[in-house]
Amino acid sequence: MGIYGELPAELMTERLRLRRWVPSDAEDYRGLWLERDPRVPPARRIDAEGRPTVEDIRGWLLDNPLSAAPGLGLLPVELRATGEFIGYCGLTVGQGSFDEPEIAYELARRAHGHGYATEAARAVMEAAARTGRRRLWATVREWNAPSFGVLGKLGFHHSGRVTEDAEHGDTIWMTRVLDPG
């Protein structure tokens, strides 16, 4: 494992602010779970008992498991003009590794189609290069055309690797070599 700088606690773009989680984000974060496509595996959707609850998520945020490894993490994305929470974006080990993490993002449906995912992901990608990382991964279900669009704009390409999943859709492994920061 290499030695890298940390992902900054805050990133600013022209329209967005990415920052650390606070307990009051729990309701908005759960809202993303409620909007997820029914093809998303059940472990990442609200179950029949209503879990995770807002309180469950608040506990996660207090324990900060969304920062999967030192120097990585998912950051809430908010509109700079209003402070409105619209989703998250960041780096996680996910299906990648600490040296070559996975970029992840999810936005509320009301925020789709405005270029916010591309803007947030570009900021995270540039920050990742500044940490000294050389490559990022992204895993996308084959049916998620909007996410492929975002990744294409950022210069990601199909790695040739596919994780088959007949029930929820195959996962396509995308990758990008980073420009030195």
PDB file of C-alpha atoms in Angstrom, residues 26-140:
ATOM      1  CA  ALA A  26     -29.276  11.482   7.735  1.00  0.00           C
ATOM      2  CA  GLU A  27     -32.765  12.273   6.421  1.00  0.00           C
ATOM      3  CA  ASP A  28     -31.485  13.520   3.063  1.00  0.00           C
ATOM      4  CA  TYR A  29     -29.124  10.551   2.726  1.00  0.00           C
ATOM      5  CA  ARG A  30     -31.991   8.136   3.456  1.00  0.00           C
ATOM      6  CA  GLY A  31     -33.965   9.952   0.771  1.00  0.00           C
ATOM      7  CA  LEU A  32     -31.424   8.702  -1.764  1.00  0.00           C
ATOM      8  CA  TRP A  33     -32.112   5.133  -0.609  1.00  0.00           C
ATOM      9  CA  LEU A  34     -35.837   5.663  -1.176  1.00  0.00           C
ATOM     10  CA  GLU A  35     -35.247   6.782  -4.772  1.00  0.00           C
ATOM     11  CA  ARG A  36     -32.961   3.945  -5.817  1.00  0.00           C
ATOM     12  CA  ASP A  37     -33.831   1.955  -8.893  1.00  0.00           C
ATOM     13  CA  PRO A  38     -35.576  -1.336  -8.040  1.00  0.00           C
ATOM     14  CA  ARG A  39     -32.796  -3.159  -9.927  1.00  0.00           C
ATOM     15  CA  VAL A  40     -30.298  -2.074  -7.237  1.00  0.00           C
ATOM     16  CA  PRO A  41     -29.524  -5.036  -4.943  1.00  0.00           C
ATOM     17  CA  PRO A  42     -31.830  -5.168  -1.899  1.00  0.00           C
ATOM     18  CA  ALA A  43     -28.999  -4.566   0.592  1.00  0.00           C
ATOM     19  CA  ARG A  44     -28.712  -1.022  -0.831  1.00  0.00           C
ATOM     20  CA  ARG A  45     -32.448  -0.207  -0.686  1.00  0.00           C
ATOM     21  CA  ILE A  46     -34.963   0.367   2.112  1.00  0.00           C
ATOM     22  CA  ASP A  47     -36.230  -3.047   3.253  1.00  0.00           C
ATOM     23  CA  ALA A  48     -39.764  -4.161   4.115  1.00  0.00           C
ATOM     24  CA  GLU A  49     -39.251  -3.111   7.753  1.00  0.00           C
ATOM     25  CA  GLY A  50     -38.239   0.401   6.683  1.00  0.00           C
ATOM     26  CA  ARG A  51     -34.536  -0.078   7.365  1.00  0.00           C
ATOM     27  CA  PRO A  52     -32.260   1.632   7.353  1.00  0.00           C
ATOM     28  CA  THR A  53     -34.166   4.249   9.291  1.00  0.00           C
ATOM     29  CA  VAL A  54     -33.110   7.880   9.652  1.00  0.00           C
ATOM     30  CA  GLU A  55     -31.777   6.950  13.103  1.00  0.00           C
ATOM     31  CA  ASP A  56     -29.790   4.016  11.654  1.00  0.00           C
ATOM     32  CA  ILE A  57     -28.212   6.343   9.130  1.00  0.00           C
ATOM     33  CA  ARG A  58     -27.569   9.034  11.740  1.00  0.00           C
ATOM     34  CA  GLY A  59     -25.639   6.402  13.714  1.00  0.00           C
ATOM     35  CA  TRP A  60     -23.583   5.550  10.622  1.00  0.00           C
ATOM     36  CA  LEU A  61     -22.773   9.200  10.118  1.00  0.00           C
ATOM     37  CA  LEU A  62     -21.717   9.604  13.749  1.00  0.00           C
ATOM     38  CA  ASP A  63     -19.470   6.541  13.466  1.00  0.00           C
ATOM     39  CA  ASN A  64     -18.320   7.803  10.027  1.00  0.00           C
ATOM     40  CA  PRO A  65     -18.176   4.453   8.223  1.00  0.00           C
ATOM     41  CA  LEU A  66     -18.665   6.343   4.969  1.00  0.00           C
ATOM     42  CA  SER A  67     -14.959   7.102   5.203  1.00  0.00           C
ATOM     43  CA  ALA A  68     -13.900   3.596   4.227  1.00  0.00           C
ATOM     44  CA  ALA A  69     -10.177   4.067   4.792  1.00  0.00           C
ATOM     45  CA  PRO A  70      -7.954   6.894   6.011  1.00  0.00           C
ATOM     46  CA  GLY A  71      -7.665   9.501   3.286  1.00  0.00           C
ATOM     47  CA  LEU A  72     -10.777   8.322   1.437  1.00  0.00           C
ATOM     48  CA  GLY A  73     -14.439   9.043   1.909  1.00  0.00           C
ATOM     49  CA  LEU A  74     -17.762   9.998   0.441  1.00  0.00           C
ATOM     50  CA  LEU A  75     -18.646  13.670   0.731  1.00  0.00           C
ATOM     51  CA  PRO A  76     -22.140  15.167   0.722  1.00  0.00           C
ATOM     52  CA  VAL A  77     -22.764  17.390  -2.289  1.00  0.00           C
ATOM     53  CA  GLU A  78     -24.743  20.573  -1.809  1.00  0.00           C
ATOM     54  CA  LEU A  79     -25.619  23.506  -4.025  1.00  0.00           C
ATOM     55  CA  ARG A  80     -23.426  26.477  -3.131  1.00  0.00           C
ATOM     56  CA  ALA A  81     -26.209  28.956  -3.811  1.00  0.00           C
ATOM     57  CA  THR A  82     -28.709  27.398  -1.394  1.00  0.00           C
ATOM     58  CA  GLY A  83     -26.906  24.772   0.727  1.00  0.00           C
ATOM     59  CA  GLU A  84     -29.414  22.177  -0.502  1.00  0.00           C
ATOM     60  CA  PHE A  85     -28.187  18.557  -0.146  1.00  0.00           C
ATOM     61  CA  ILE A  86     -28.342  16.871  -3.561  1.00  0.00           C
ATOM     62  CA  GLY A  87     -26.260  13.715  -3.067  1.00  0.00           C
ATOM     63  CA  TYR A  88     -22.738  12.487  -2.426  1.00  0.00           C
ATOM     64  CA  CYS A  89     -19.507  11.896  -4.293  1.00  0.00           C
ATOM     65  CA  GLY A  90     -16.113  10.638  -3.229  1.00  0.00           C
ATOM     66  CA  LEU A  91     -13.563   7.883  -3.096  1.00  0.00           C
ATOM     67  CA  THR A  92     -14.017   4.525  -1.456  1.00  0.00           C
ATOM     68  CA  VAL A  93     -12.209   1.212  -1.531  1.00  0.00           C
ATOM     69  CA  GLY A  94     -15.481  -0.281  -2.805  1.00  0.00           C
ATOM     70  CA  GLN A  95     -14.534  -2.800  -5.462  1.00  0.00           C
ATOM     71  CA  GLY A  96     -11.179  -1.082  -6.039  1.00  0.00           C
ATOM     72  CA  SER A  97      -8.305  -0.837  -3.574  1.00  0.00           C
ATOM     73  CA  PHE A  98      -6.750   1.747  -1.284  1.00  0.00           C
ATOM     74  CA  ASP A  99      -4.095   2.447  -3.925  1.00  0.00           C
ATOM     75  CA  GLU A 100      -6.624   2.536  -6.774  1.00  0.00           C
ATOM     76  CA  PRO A 101      -9.938   3.499  -5.166  1.00  0.00           C
ATOM     77  CA  GLU A 102     -13.376   3.581  -6.663  1.00  0.00           C
ATOM     78  CA  ILE A 103     -15.074   6.883  -7.400  1.00  0.00           C
ATOM     79  CA  ALA A 104     -18.696   6.794  -6.299  1.00  0.00           C
ATOM     80  CA  TYR A 105     -21.537   9.259  -6.664  1.00  0.00           C
ATOM     81  CA  GLU A 106     -25.290   9.338  -6.260  1.00  0.00           C
ATOM     82  CA  LEU A 107     -27.593  12.304  -6.704  1.00  0.00           C
ATOM     83  CA  ALA A 108     -31.226  12.866  -5.846  1.00  0.00           C
ATOM     84  CA  ARG A 109     -33.489  12.585  -8.886  1.00  0.00           C
ATOM     85  CA  ARG A 110     -34.371  16.280  -8.668  1.00  0.00           C
ATOM     86  CA  ALA A 111     -30.679  17.045  -9.327  1.00  0.00           C
ATOM     87  CA  HIS A 112     -30.329  14.823 -12.408  1.00  0.00           C
ATOM     88  CA  GLY A 113     -29.701  16.380 -15.796  1.00  0.00           C
ATOM     89  CA  HIS A 114     -27.881  19.518 -14.625  1.00  0.00           C
ATOM     90  CA  GLY A 115     -24.275  18.307 -14.886  1.00  0.00           C
ATOM     91  CA  TYR A 116     -23.845  18.194 -11.105  1.00  0.00           C
ATOM     92  CA  ALA A 117     -22.583  14.577 -11.024  1.00  0.00           C
ATOM     93  CA  THR A 118     -19.935  15.381 -13.626  1.00  0.00           C
ATOM     94  CA  GLU A 119     -18.919  18.561 -11.787  1.00  0.00           C
ATOM     95  CA  ALA A 120     -18.662  16.827  -8.406  1.00  0.00           C
ATOM     96  CA  ALA A 121     -16.867  13.775  -9.806  1.00  0.00           C
ATOM     97  CA  ARG A 122     -14.371  15.969 -11.685  1.00  0.00           C
ATOM     98  CA  ALA A 123     -13.525  17.775  -8.428  1.00  0.00           C
ATOM     99  CA  VAL A 124     -13.040  14.450  -6.628  1.00  0.00           C
ATOM    100  CA  MET A 125     -10.976  13.056  -9.501  1.00  0.00           C
ATOM    101  CA  GLU A 126      -8.679  16.109  -9.451  1.00  0.00           C
ATOM    102  CA  ALA A 127      -8.361  15.844  -5.660  1.00  0.00           C
ATOM    103  CA  ALA A 128      -7.497  12.145  -6.024  1.00  0.00           C
ATOM    104  CA  ALA A 129      -4.668  13.046  -8.406  1.00  0.00           C
ATOM    105  CA  ARG A 130      -3.374  15.548  -5.847  1.00  0.00           C
ATOM    106  CA  THR A 131      -3.242  12.763  -3.217  1.00  0.00           C
ATOM    107  CA  GLY A 132      -0.733  10.997  -5.447  1.00  0.00           C
ATOM    108  CA  ARG A 133      -3.036   8.286  -6.755  1.00  0.00           C
ATOM    109  CA  ARG A 134      -2.470   7.195 -10.339  1.00  0.00           C
ATOM    110  CA  ARG A 135      -5.713   5.404 -11.265  1.00  0.00           C
ATOM    111  CA  LEU A 136      -9.380   5.324 -10.299  1.00  0.00           C
ATOM    112  CA  TRP A 137     -12.039   2.702 -10.862  1.00  0.00           C
ATOM    113  CA  ALA A 138     -15.792   2.960 -11.177  1.00  0.00           C
ATOM    114  CA  THR A 139     -18.248   0.076 -11.200  1.00  0.00           C
ATOM    115  CA  VAL A 140     -21.559   0.642 -12.948  1.00  0.00           C
TER     116      VAL A 140
END
